[in-house]
Structure formats: structure tokens, C-alpha cells
Coordinates of C-alpha atoms and ligand atoms in Angstrom, one line a residue:
M1355 CA -4.2 -35.7 13.3
S1356 CA -1.9 -32.5 14.0
Q1357 CA 1.0 -34.7 13.7
R1358 CA 0.5 -36.0 10.4
S1359 CA 2.2 -34.0 7.2
C1360 CA 0.0 -32.7 4.9
L1361 CA 0.5 -31.8 1.1
S1362 CA -2.0 -29.8 -0.9
V1363 CA -1.7 -30.1 -4.0
I1364 CA -3.9 -27.5 -5.6
L1365 CA -4.6 -28.1 -9.6
A1366 CA -4.8 -24.2 -11.8
A1367 CA -3.6 -25.2 -15.3
G1368 CA -6.7 -24.5 -16.5
E1369 CA -7.4 -21.3 -19.2
G1370 CA -10.4 -20.6 -17.6
T1371 CA -11.7 -19.0 -21.3
R1372 CA -15.0 -18.5 -20.0
M1373 CA -13.2 -15.3 -18.0
K1374 CA -12.5 -13.8 -21.4
S1375 CA -9.8 -12.2 -19.7
A1376 CA -5.8 -11.6 -20.0
I1377 CA -4.8 -12.7 -16.5
P1378 CA -5.0 -16.6 -15.4
K1379 CA -8.7 -17.3 -14.0
V1380 CA -7.4 -18.2 -10.4
L1381 CA -5.4 -14.8 -10.0
H1382 CA -9.3 -12.8 -10.7
A1383 CA -9.8 -11.4 -6.7
I1384 CA -12.7 -12.3 -4.3
A1385 CA -12.1 -9.4 -1.3
G1386 CA -9.2 -8.1 -3.1
L1387 CA -7.3 -11.6 -2.9
P1388 CA -6.4 -13.8 -6.0
M1389 CA -9.0 -16.8 -5.8
V1390 CA -6.3 -19.4 -5.3
A1391 CA -4.8 -17.3 -2.5
H1392 CA -8.1 -18.0 -0.7
V1393 CA -7.5 -21.8 -1.2
V1394 CA -3.9 -21.6 -0.2
K1395 CA -5.5 -20.1 3.4
A1396 CA -7.7 -22.5 3.7
A1397 CA -5.2 -25.5 3.2
E1398 CA -3.1 -24.0 5.6
A1399 CA -6.0 -23.9 8.0
A1400 CA -6.6 -27.7 7.6
G1401 CA -3.3 -28.2 8.7
A1402 CA -1.5 -28.4 4.8
T1403 CA 2.5 -28.5 5.8
G1404 CA 3.2 -28.2 2.0
L1405 CA 1.7 -26.7 -1.2
A1406 CA 2.5 -27.6 -4.3
L1407 CA 0.6 -25.6 -7.2
V1408 CA 0.2 -26.9 -10.4
I1409 CA 0.0 -24.5 -13.0
G1410 CA -0.3 -24.2 -17.1
H1411 CA -1.7 -21.0 -18.6
G1412 CA 0.1 -18.2 -17.7
A1413 CA 2.5 -19.5 -15.8
D1414 CA 5.1 -16.5 -15.4
E1415 CA 2.7 -14.5 -14.1
M1416 CA 1.2 -17.1 -12.0
R1417 CA 4.8 -17.7 -10.3
K1418 CA 5.3 -13.9 -9.6
A1419 CA 1.6 -14.1 -8.1
V1420 CA 2.2 -17.2 -6.2
Q1421 CA 5.4 -15.4 -4.5
K1422 CA 3.4 -13.1 -2.7
F1423 CA 0.6 -15.2 -1.4
A1424 CA 2.9 -18.4 -1.0
P1425 CA 6.0 -17.6 -1.0
K1426 CA 7.1 -21.7 0.1
A1427 CA 4.9 -23.0 -2.3
E1428 CA 6.3 -25.1 -5.1
T1429 CA 5.1 -24.8 -8.6
F1430 CA 4.7 -27.2 -11.3
V1431 CA 3.8 -26.9 -15.1
Q1432 CA 1.5 -29.2 -16.7
E1433 CA 2.5 -28.9 -20.3
K1434 CA -0.6 -30.3 -21.8
R1435 CA -3.8 -30.3 -20.3
L1436 CA -4.9 -34.1 -20.3
G1437 CA -7.3 -34.4 -17.0
T1438 CA -7.0 -34.1 -13.4
A1439 CA -5.1 -37.2 -13.0
H1440 CA -2.6 -36.1 -15.0
A1441 CA -2.7 -32.7 -13.7
V1442 CA -1.7 -34.1 -9.9
L1443 CA 1.2 -36.3 -11.4
A1444 CA 2.6 -33.0 -12.4
A1445 CA 3.7 -32.1 -9.0
R1446 CA 5.0 -36.1 -8.7
E1447 CA 8.6 -35.1 -7.1
A1448 CA 6.4 -32.6 -4.0
I1449 CA 4.4 -36.2 -3.6
A1450 CA 7.4 -38.6 -3.7
K1451 CA 8.5 -36.5 -0.4
G1452 CA 6.2 -38.9 1.7
Y1453 CA 3.5 -36.8 3.1
D1454 CA 1.2 -38.7 5.1
D1455 CA -1.8 -36.7 3.5
I1456 CA -2.2 -35.5 -0.1
L1457 CA -5.0 -33.0 -0.5
V1458 CA -5.8 -32.4 -3.9
M1459 CA -7.6 -29.5 -4.4
F1460 CA -8.7 -26.9 -7.2
G1461 CA -7.8 -22.9 -7.7
D1462 CA -11.0 -22.0 -8.6
T1463 CA -12.9 -23.1 -5.5
P1464 CA -12.3 -20.2 -3.3
L1465 CA -15.0 -20.8 -0.7
I1466 CA -13.7 -24.2 0.5
D1467 CA -13.5 -24.4 4.1
A1468 CA -11.2 -25.6 6.2
A1469 CA -13.6 -28.1 8.2
A1470 CA -14.4 -30.0 5.0
L1471 CA -10.5 -30.2 4.2
A1472 CA -10.0 -31.2 7.8
A1473 CA -12.7 -33.6 7.8
A1474 CA -11.0 -35.7 4.9
R1475 CA -8.0 -35.7 6.3
Q1476 CA -9.7 -36.9 9.7
K1477 CA -10.7 -40.4 7.5
L1478 CA -7.5 -41.0 6.5
A1479 CA -6.2 -40.7 9.8
E1480 CA -8.8 -43.2 10.7
G1481 CA -7.8 -45.5 7.9
A1482 CA -9.1 -44.3 4.6
A1483 CA -7.3 -44.5 1.6
V1484 CA -9.1 -42.2 -0.4
A1485 CA -11.8 -39.6 1.3
V1486 CA -13.6 -37.7 -1.4
I1487 CA -15.4 -34.1 -0.1
G1488 CA -19.1 -34.7 -1.7
F1489 CA -21.9 -32.0 -1.8
R1490 CA -25.3 -31.4 -2.5
P1491 CA -25.9 -29.1 -5.6
P1492 CA -29.4 -27.7 -6.4
N1493 CA -28.7 -28.4 -9.8
P1494 CA -26.2 -31.6 -10.3
T1495 CA -26.1 -31.4 -14.0
G1496 CA -22.2 -31.5 -15.4
Y1497 CA -20.7 -32.5 -11.5
G1498 CA -19.5 -36.2 -11.4
R1499 CA -21.6 -38.4 -9.5
L1500 CA -20.5 -40.2 -6.2
I1501 CA -21.9 -43.7 -6.3
E1502 CA -21.9 -45.3 -3.0
K1503 CA -23.1 -48.7 -1.2
G1504 CA -23.1 -50.0 2.2
G1505 CA -21.4 -46.5 3.1
R1506 CA -18.8 -46.8 0.9
L1507 CA -17.5 -44.9 -2.2
V1508 CA -17.5 -47.3 -5.0
A1509 CA -17.2 -45.0 -8.0
I1510 CA -17.2 -41.4 -9.2
R1511 CA -19.1 -41.0 -12.3
E1512 CA -18.6 -37.8 -14.5
E1513 CA -21.5 -36.9 -16.1
K1514 CA -20.7 -37.8 -19.6
D1515 CA -20.5 -41.2 -19.0
C1516 CA -23.2 -41.7 -16.6
S1517 CA -26.3 -44.1 -17.3
E1518 CA -30.2 -42.5 -16.8
A1519 CA -30.3 -43.8 -13.6
E1520 CA -26.7 -42.5 -12.3
K1521 CA -27.8 -38.9 -13.6
K1522 CA -30.7 -39.1 -10.8
I1523 CA -28.0 -38.8 -7.9
G1524 CA -28.2 -36.1 -6.0
F1525 CA -24.7 -36.8 -4.3
C1526 CA -21.8 -34.9 -6.4
N1527 CA -17.8 -34.8 -6.1
A1528 CA -17.0 -31.5 -5.2
G1529 CA -13.6 -32.2 -6.7
M1530 CA -11.8 -32.4 -3.8
M1531 CA -10.5 -34.8 -1.9
A1532 CA -7.5 -36.9 0.3
V1533 CA -5.3 -39.4 -0.4
A1534 CA -3.2 -41.6 1.9
G1535 CA 0.6 -40.4 0.9
N1536 CA 2.0 -43.7 0.7
Q1537 CA -0.8 -44.8 -1.6
A1538 CA -1.2 -41.9 -4.3
L1539 CA 1.3 -42.4 -6.7
R1540 CA 0.5 -45.6 -6.8
L1541 CA -3.0 -45.3 -7.4
L1542 CA -2.8 -42.4 -10.1
D1543 CA -0.1 -44.2 -12.0
K1544 CA -2.8 -46.6 -12.8
V1545 CA -5.3 -44.4 -14.0
G1546 CA -6.2 -44.2 -17.7
N1547 CA -8.0 -42.3 -20.2
N1548 CA -10.5 -44.8 -21.4
N1549 CA -13.7 -42.5 -21.0
A1550 CA -16.0 -39.8 -23.0
K1551 CA -13.4 -37.3 -23.2
G1552 CA -10.2 -39.2 -23.3
E1553 CA -8.8 -37.4 -20.2
F1554 CA -6.9 -39.0 -17.4
Y1555 CA -9.6 -38.6 -14.4
L1556 CA -8.7 -38.3 -10.8
T1557 CA -12.0 -39.6 -9.9
D1558 CA -11.1 -42.9 -11.3
I1559 CA -8.8 -43.4 -8.4
V1560 CA -12.1 -44.9 -6.1
E1561 CA -12.5 -47.8 -8.4
I1562 CA -8.8 -48.3 -8.6
A1563 CA -8.4 -48.1 -4.6
G1564 CA -11.6 -50.1 -4.2
A1565 CA -10.8 -53.1 -6.1
E1566 CA -7.6 -53.1 -4.4
G1567 CA -9.9 -53.4 -0.9
L1568 CA -8.4 -50.0 0.8
D1569 CA -11.1 -48.2 2.1
V1570 CA -12.8 -45.4 0.1
V1571 CA -15.2 -42.7 1.5
A1572 CA -17.1 -39.8 1.2
T1573 CA -17.8 -37.1 3.4
E1574 CA -20.2 -33.6 2.7
A1575 CA -19.7 -30.1 2.3
S1576 CA -22.3 -27.3 1.7
F1577 CA -22.8 -26.2 -1.7
E1578 CA -21.1 -22.6 -1.4
S1579 CA -17.7 -25.1 -0.2
A1580 CA -17.8 -26.6 -3.8
L1581 CA -18.8 -23.3 -5.8
G1582 CA -16.3 -22.9 -8.8
I1583 CA -15.7 -20.6 -10.6
N1584 CA -15.9 -20.2 -14.2
N1585 CA -17.1 -16.8 -15.7
R1586 CA -17.4 -13.2 -13.9
A1587 CA -20.7 -14.1 -12.7
E1588 CA -20.0 -16.7 -10.7
L1589 CA -16.9 -14.9 -9.7
A1590 CA -19.2 -11.8 -8.4
E1591 CA -21.8 -14.9 -6.7
A1592 CA -18.8 -15.9 -4.8
E1593 CA -17.6 -12.7 -4.2
G1594 CA -21.4 -12.1 -2.4
I1595 CA -21.5 -15.2 -0.4
W1596 CA -17.5 -14.2 1.0
Q1597 CA -18.9 -10.5 1.8
T1598 CA -22.3 -12.0 3.4
R1599 CA -19.9 -14.2 5.7
R1600 CA -17.4 -11.6 6.5
R1601 CA -20.3 -9.2 7.5
R1602 CA -21.7 -11.6 9.9
E1603 CA -18.4 -12.6 11.5
A1604 CA -17.8 -8.3 12.2
M1605 CA -21.0 -7.9 13.7
L1606 CA -21.1 -10.9 16.0
A1607 CA -17.5 -9.3 16.7
G1608 CA -18.9 -6.2 18.1
V1609 CA -19.0 -4.1 15.0
T1610 CA -22.0 -2.1 14.4
L1611 CA -23.2 -2.2 10.4
I1612 CA -26.4 -0.1 9.9
A1613 CA -26.7 -1.6 6.1
P1614 CA -24.8 -4.6 6.0
E1615 CA -25.4 -5.4 2.6
T1616 CA -24.0 -2.1 1.4
V1617 CA -20.7 -2.3 3.3
Y1618 CA -17.5 -4.0 1.5
F1619 CA -14.5 -6.1 3.4
S1620 CA -11.1 -7.0 2.1
H1621 CA -10.0 -10.3 3.1
D1622 CA -7.3 -8.6 5.5
T1623 CA -9.7 -5.7 7.0
E1624 CA -8.9 -5.4 10.8
I1625 CA -12.1 -3.5 12.6
G1626 CA -12.5 -3.4 16.5
A1627 CA -15.5 -4.0 18.8
D1628 CA -18.1 -1.3 19.2
T1629 CA -16.9 0.5 15.8
I1630 CA -20.3 2.0 13.8
V1631 CA -20.1 1.6 10.1
E1632 CA -23.2 3.7 8.1
P1633 CA -24.1 2.7 5.1
N1634 CA -21.8 2.7 1.5
V1635 CA -18.8 2.0 2.8
W1636 CA -15.9 0.2 1.0
F1637 CA -13.1 -1.1 2.6
G1638 CA -9.9 -2.3 0.0
P1639 CA -7.0 -4.1 1.6
G1640 CA -4.4 -3.0 4.5
V1641 CA -7.1 -1.2 6.9
K1642 CA -7.3 -1.2 10.4
I1643 CA -9.6 0.2 12.2
A1644 CA -9.8 0.6 16.1
S1645 CA -12.8 0.2 18.3
G1646 CA -15.2 3.1 19.1
A1647 CA -14.6 4.6 16.0
K1648 CA -16.7 5.9 13.5
I1649 CA -17.1 5.3 9.7
H1650 CA -19.9 7.4 8.1
A1651 CA -21.3 6.9 5.1
F1652 CA -19.6 6.3 1.9
S1653 CA -16.3 6.6 2.7
H1654 CA -13.6 4.6 1.0
I1655 CA -10.6 3.5 3.0
E1656 CA -7.3 1.7 1.5
G1657 CA -4.4 0.9 3.4
A1658 CA -5.1 3.3 6.3
T1659 CA -5.1 2.7 9.8
V1660 CA -7.7 4.3 11.9
A1661 CA -7.4 4.6 15.7
S1662 CA -10.1 4.8 18.4
Y1663 CA -12.7 7.1 18.6
C1664 CA -12.0 8.6 15.5
D1665 CA -14.5 10.3 12.9
V1666 CA -14.2 9.6 9.4
G1667 CA -16.6 10.8 6.5
P1668 CA -19.2 10.9 5.3
F1669 CA -17.5 10.9 2.1
A1670 CA -13.9 10.4 2.9
R1671 CA -11.7 8.7 1.4
L1672 CA -8.4 7.7 3.3
R1673 CA -5.6 6.4 1.1
P1674 CA -2.5 4.2 1.6
G1675 CA -0.5 5.5 4.4
A1676 CA -3.0 7.6 5.9
D1677 CA -2.7 7.1 10.1
L1678 CA -5.3 8.8 11.8
R1679 CA -4.1 8.8 15.8
Q1680 CA -7.0 8.4 18.7
K1681 CA -9.7 11.2 18.6
A1682 CA -8.7 12.4 15.0
K1683 CA -11.6 13.7 12.3
V1684 CA -11.3 13.4 8.6
G1685 CA -15.0 14.9 7.2
N1686 CA -16.6 15.1 4.2
F1687 CA -14.8 15.4 1.2
C1688 CA -11.5 14.9 2.3
E1689 CA -8.6 12.8 1.0
V1690 CA -5.8 11.6 3.4
K1691 CA -2.8 9.7 1.6
Q1692 CA 0.2 9.1 3.6
A1693 CA -0.4 11.3 6.4
T1694 CA -0.2 11.3 10.4
I1695 CA -3.1 13.0 11.9
E1696 CA -2.2 13.2 15.5
E1697 CA -4.6 12.9 18.4
G1698 CA -7.6 15.0 18.4
A1699 CA -6.3 16.8 15.2
K1700 CA -9.2 18.2 12.7
V1701 CA -9.6 17.7 9.0
N1702 CA -13.0 18.6 8.3
H1703 CA -14.1 19.6 4.9
L1704 CA -12.9 19.3 1.3
T1705 CA -9.1 19.2 2.2
Y1706 CA -6.6 17.5 0.2
I1707 CA -3.7 16.4 3.2
G1708 CA -0.8 13.9 1.5
D1709 CA 2.7 13.2 2.6
A1710 CA 2.3 15.2 5.6
R1711 CA 1.9 15.1 9.3
V1712 CA -0.9 17.1 11.4
G1713 CA 0.1 17.7 14.9
A1714 CA -2.2 17.0 17.6
G1715 CA -4.9 19.4 18.2
A1716 CA -4.3 21.3 15.0
N1717 CA -7.4 22.6 12.7
I1718 CA -7.2 22.5 9.2
G1719 CA -9.4 24.6 7.9
A1720 CA -11.8 23.7 4.7
G1721 CA -10.5 23.4 1.1
T1722 CA -6.7 23.3 2.4
I1723 CA -4.2 21.6 0.3
T1724 CA -1.0 20.1 0.9
C1725 CA 0.9 21.1 -2.2
N1726 CA 3.0 18.0 -1.8
Y1727 CA 4.0 17.0 -5.8
D1728 CA 5.6 19.0 -8.5
G1729 CA 5.1 16.7 -11.1
F1730 CA 8.3 15.0 -10.6
S1731 CA 8.6 14.4 -6.6
K1732 CA 6.7 14.7 -3.5
F1733 CA 7.4 16.5 -0.8
F1734 CA 6.8 16.9 3.1
T1735 CA 4.1 19.5 5.1
D1736 CA 4.6 19.4 8.8
I1737 CA 2.3 21.3 10.8
G1738 CA 2.9 21.5 14.7
E1739 CA 0.6 20.4 17.8
G1740 CA -2.1 23.1 18.0
A1741 CA -1.9 24.6 14.3
F1742 CA -4.5 26.6 13.0
V1743 CA -4.6 26.7 9.3
G1744 CA -7.3 29.1 7.8
S1745 CA -9.6 28.1 4.9
N1746 CA -8.6 27.7 1.3
S1747 CA -4.8 28.0 2.1
A1748 CA -2.0 26.0 -0.4
L1749 CA 0.5 24.9 1.7
V1750 CA 3.8 24.5 -1.1
A1751 CA 5.7 21.5 0.0
P1752 CA 8.5 21.4 1.5
V1753 CA 7.1 23.4 4.1
T1754 CA 6.5 23.5 8.2
I1755 CA 3.8 25.1 10.1
G1756 CA 5.3 25.4 13.8
K1757 CA 3.3 24.5 16.7
G1758 CA 0.0 27.0 17.5
G1759 CA 1.2 28.7 14.3
Y1760 CA -1.6 30.5 12.5
V1761 CA -2.3 30.7 8.7
A1762 CA -4.9 33.1 7.4
S1763 CA -7.2 31.9 5.0
G1764 CA -6.6 31.9 1.6
S1765 CA -2.9 32.2 2.0
V1766 CA -0.2 30.0 0.0
I1767 CA 2.5 29.4 2.2
T1768 CA 6.0 29.1 0.4
E1769 CA 8.1 29.3 3.4
S1770 CA 7.5 27.9 6.9
V1771 CA 5.8 29.4 9.6
P1772 CA 7.6 29.8 13.0
D1773 CA 5.9 28.1 16.6
D1774 CA 2.7 30.4 17.5
A1775 CA 3.5 33.0 14.1
L1776 CA 0.9 34.6 12.0
A1777 CA 1.5 33.9 8.4
F1778 CA -0.3 35.8 5.5
G1779 CA 0.5 34.8 2.2
R1780 CA -2.2 37.0 0.2
A1781 CA -2.9 40.6 -0.5
R1782 CA -4.2 42.5 1.8
Q1783 CA -7.5 43.6 1.2
K1784 CA -8.6 47.4 0.3
T1785 CA -11.8 48.5 0.7
L1786 CA -13.3 52.0 -1.5
P1787 CA -16.3 53.4 0.4
G1788 CA -19.4 54.1 -2.6
K1789 CA -17.5 52.3 -5.3
G1790 CA -19.7 49.5 -5.7
K1791 CA -22.7 51.4 -6.4
E1792 CA -20.8 53.7 -8.9
L1793 CA -20.0 50.6 -10.7
R1794 CA -23.2 48.9 -10.9
E1795 CA -24.7 52.6 -12.4
R1796 CA -22.0 52.5 -15.3
F1797 CA -22.3 48.7 -16.1
A1798 CA -26.2 49.3 -16.0
S1799 CA -26.1 52.2 -18.4
A1800 CA -23.5 50.5 -20.4
A1801 CA -26.0 47.3 -20.8
A1802 CA -28.9 49.7 -21.6
A1803 CA -26.9 51.3 -24.5
K1804 CA -25.9 48.0 -26.0
K1805 CA -29.7 47.1 -26.4
R1806 CA -30.4 50.3 -28.1
A1807 CA -27.9 50.1 -30.6
A1808 CA -29.5 46.6 -31.6
E1809 CA -32.8 48.0 -32.2
Ligands
LIG3271 C1 -14.1 -32.0 -12.1 C2 -14.5 -33.5 -11.3 C3 -16.3 -33.8 -11.3 C4 -16.2 -32.9 -10.1 C5 -15.8 -31.3 -10.7 C6 -16.3 -30.3 -9.7 C7 -12.8 -35.0 -12.5 C8 -12.3 -35.9 -13.3 N1 -14.1 -34.3 -12.5 O1 -15.0 -31.9 -13.1 O2 -16.4 -35.2 -10.7 O3 -17.4 -33.0 -10.5 O4 -14.8 -31.2 -11.1 O5 -16.4 -28.9 -10.0 O6 -12.0 -34.5 -11.2 N2 -7.3 -29.3 -14.2 C9 -5.9 -28.7 -14.4 N3 -5.3 -30.0 -15.5 C10 -6.2 -30.6 -16.0 C11 -7.3 -30.8 -16.3 C12 -8.0 -29.8 -14.8 O7 -5.5 -28.2 -14.0 O8 -5.3 -31.2 -17.1 C13 -7.9 -28.1 -12.9 C14 -8.4 -27.1 -13.3 O9 -8.0 -25.9 -14.0 C15 -9.7 -27.1 -12.0 C16 -10.0 -28.5 -11.7 O10 -8.4 -29.0 -12.4 O11 -9.4 -26.4 -11.7 C17 -10.6 -29.0 -12.3 O12 -11.1 -29.5 -14.0 P1 -12.4 -29.3 -14.7 O13 -11.8 -29.5 -16.0 O14 -13.0 -28.0 -14.2 O15 -13.2 -31.0 -14.1 P2 -14.5 -30.4 -14.2 O16 -15.4 -31.2 -15.5 O17 -15.3 -29.1 -13.8
LIG3272 CA1 -14.6 -27.3 -13.1

């Protein structure tokens, strides 16, 4: 089958009014990726060599988004929403290029699995003209019913056009189908709109092909595979299913998730074996975690790279550009952004490290802040190997702490510190013997005098 060319036509012209959203429905994300991009991924995994997206509502925004996740896709605008067959025909130009297989898919069915698409394509390879992907939903209301006779699919009847007997059929149209490329346009051009909704139904090609004596079959996919998203509750349901699958995949690949139901992955999270993830951890897009790391509870990680045997959290925030090298530690209530924490360096408590390098083995004391921003520009802080920054220090960038440099606690460092130097950026302590007692007595008698005056 692999040598057969395949065009995936993805229908995404719907308005998605039930999302109650200013952005097109199919751009709402699952695991941080627009749902239509999940559909594109599935099409590619099923061997699609060409991609045609049929768009309508929010065309400019759609084109911009598509450029990001499917730069090679062609987009076609369906000006008027006259039905699914009419929508497929908006991509006529692409279909006419002569692909072996045409795979029609919906942009709002993000959990479609590549195996179901490949199975439909396989039927074409075996000689079918049309292979419809069916499924058995717990409640078939609203779906088109698949009407079969002797192992052949003879018709798909939309709910509104069904007889009472037909409504009892549990095998439904998932919406997607594979159509032989050399028949597709001819069959689609024969579709009329003589039905309850007055739309041009893609599903009519089943009867049209059957009447011509062509082979038409149905394949079966899982319910989840066919889950269409119409509102935010269904979006959350799809997200839940996606996360459950991904967690299982991670665990089977050797990652320990202590409470898997509380860990959230992104579409592109990479995580190595023998890494332990404690409860309530969020992985935003662009995260790469090597093996043997520990991610403690309540950490929020996005756009970050974490090497082997690092220790992160609890309650750590790694933002884009955080790059933790082997055995680095970023502890509780620390934020790291656009900064490299080199091998074995420790940033353990209540610290902000942004636009910086922390050299190997350096120790950053509690409450240290890199002051990287003056309200207009960002500046770099370079902390050398083995440096020690005392607690509650402010490093005002641009500034360098040399190798083995020492910064006294509570310093505000505005000038670079040479290698092995000790820098104080604060007033020296003054101690006055007996002064504490004297002060206490003075304050007590003042308070007593005030109380007497009020009586
Ligand atoms: C469709 C199927 C139905 C199936 C169901 C599965 C048809 C006629 N019916 O019904 O058998 O059980 O999906 O969910 O195909 N679209 C366009 N332009 C249009 C019309 C639709 O782009 O003019 C897109 C929509 O954005 C959507 C998809 O096609 O992504 C399906 O359209 P929709 O109106 O939701 O079809 P259903 O009535 O759900
Ligand atoms: Ca639908």
C-alpha cells in the first residue's frame, strides 16, 4: 500500500458556533496543539502524501495557523456551507491531480487513529471504490446510519432521513472515508441535495457507487476515534482521552507516574525512561526530559530541557529556554527562564534565574534574584563554575560572577566580581552593646504614658 499516493482532504469550514468562541473551532487545542493539527498528524501517519484543507470561517486565521503545523498543505475556501460533498469539491483542484486514494476527514475529530485510516485505504488497495469508516457509539442519535447488505455497504442514511427501523441500527458513520482517486470527482459530481436538510451529502456517494456496481465497504473504528468536538465540554472530554492514552504510553516506556491522572503532557513532550514524575505536574509545549530525572510535585515546565539525574521541584517553574544539565537541581519556588544551569549546579530555594548561565557546581542561595530587565531590555548574568551566591542577593545584570567567586548574603551586585573574589554589596553590620535593652524600656514607657493620657 505504501506505494499508493494519497490525498487527505480535511473538512474544516464549519463555524463551530457551539464553541462560543472568537477563534475557529478546529484551532482549539488538545494537548497544546490545534485539533486540526492532530487530524493532519493522523493523516500523515496513515500515509497521506498530499494535504488539502477546506476552510471557511476565519479563513485568514486558519491559513496562518495551518502554515505553522502543515506548511505543505493547500487550503481551499468553501464560500457557502452547502454540505460535506460540496465541501470536498472545494478541493477539486487538488483531487484532480490524480492521487490513488482520497481520504476525507473532519477537522473536528482529533482522536482519529491512523490505523483506522490505513484500514480504509487498505480496502481501496483491495479493489473497493469507497471504504467508509464506521463506529458504534453508545448513543447513535444524530449520526448517519450504515445500511449493509451481505457484507456490502448499500447506503448511509442521515438521522433526519431515517425510517424508524433504520434508526435502530447501531453501526454509524464516523464521517471519514477513503475514496478511489480515479472515481472521486465523478461520484461527487453526481451528488444532489434532495434530502431533509437540502445539503449535498458526501455520504450519498455510497449509493451512487453501489448503483454503478462499484465495490463499497465499511470498516470499523473505535468510538474515541470518531469523537467529534462541538463544544468545550467535548473538547475537555477529548483532552482527557488524549491524556489517558499518553500517560499510559509514557508508563509503558519506562516513566514512573505516581498519580498518572494528575500529570498533563503536551503533544510534543519527550521524557526518558526511569524518570519519576510526582503528582500534579504540568508539561507545556517544547519539553524534553532525559532519563533518570526526578520531577517533584506541583512543577510547571514549559519549553525546557532537563538532562539526566536532574532534580526539579517541588513547586518549580521552568520557562522557555531553561536548560538544565546533568545532575542540576532547581528546588522549591524557583523560576528559571532562558538560562543554563550547568552540571551539578544548585538553585534550591525561592530564586529567579533569567537570562543567565549558572556554571557547573555553583550554588545559588535562597532568595537570589537575577535583575535581568530594566523595563525595556533584557540583560545577561554570567555566574562562573563553583561560584557561591549568598542568600537574598540581587544580581543586577549585565554582570559577571567569576569562577569560584563569592557573594555575601544580602548583596546587591552591580559590578562584576572577579574569579575567586569575595564581594559585599551591602552596609557592614554595626552592633551596640546594651542598646537593645535601652530601646525596649524607652518604647514601653512611651506606650504607658499614652495609655494614661487616654484614661
Ligand atoms: C456527518 C455525516 C454523518 C456522520 C457524522 C459524524 C454527512 C452528510 N453526514 O454529519 O453521517 O454520522 O458526520 O460526525 O457527511 N463541513 C464543511 N462544509 C460543509 C458542511 C460540513 O466543511 O458545507 C465540515 C464541518 O465543519 C465538519 C464536517 O464537515 O467538520 C461534518 O459536518 P457536520 O455538519 O458536522 O456533519 P454532521 O451532520 O455531523
Ligand atoms: Ca458533526
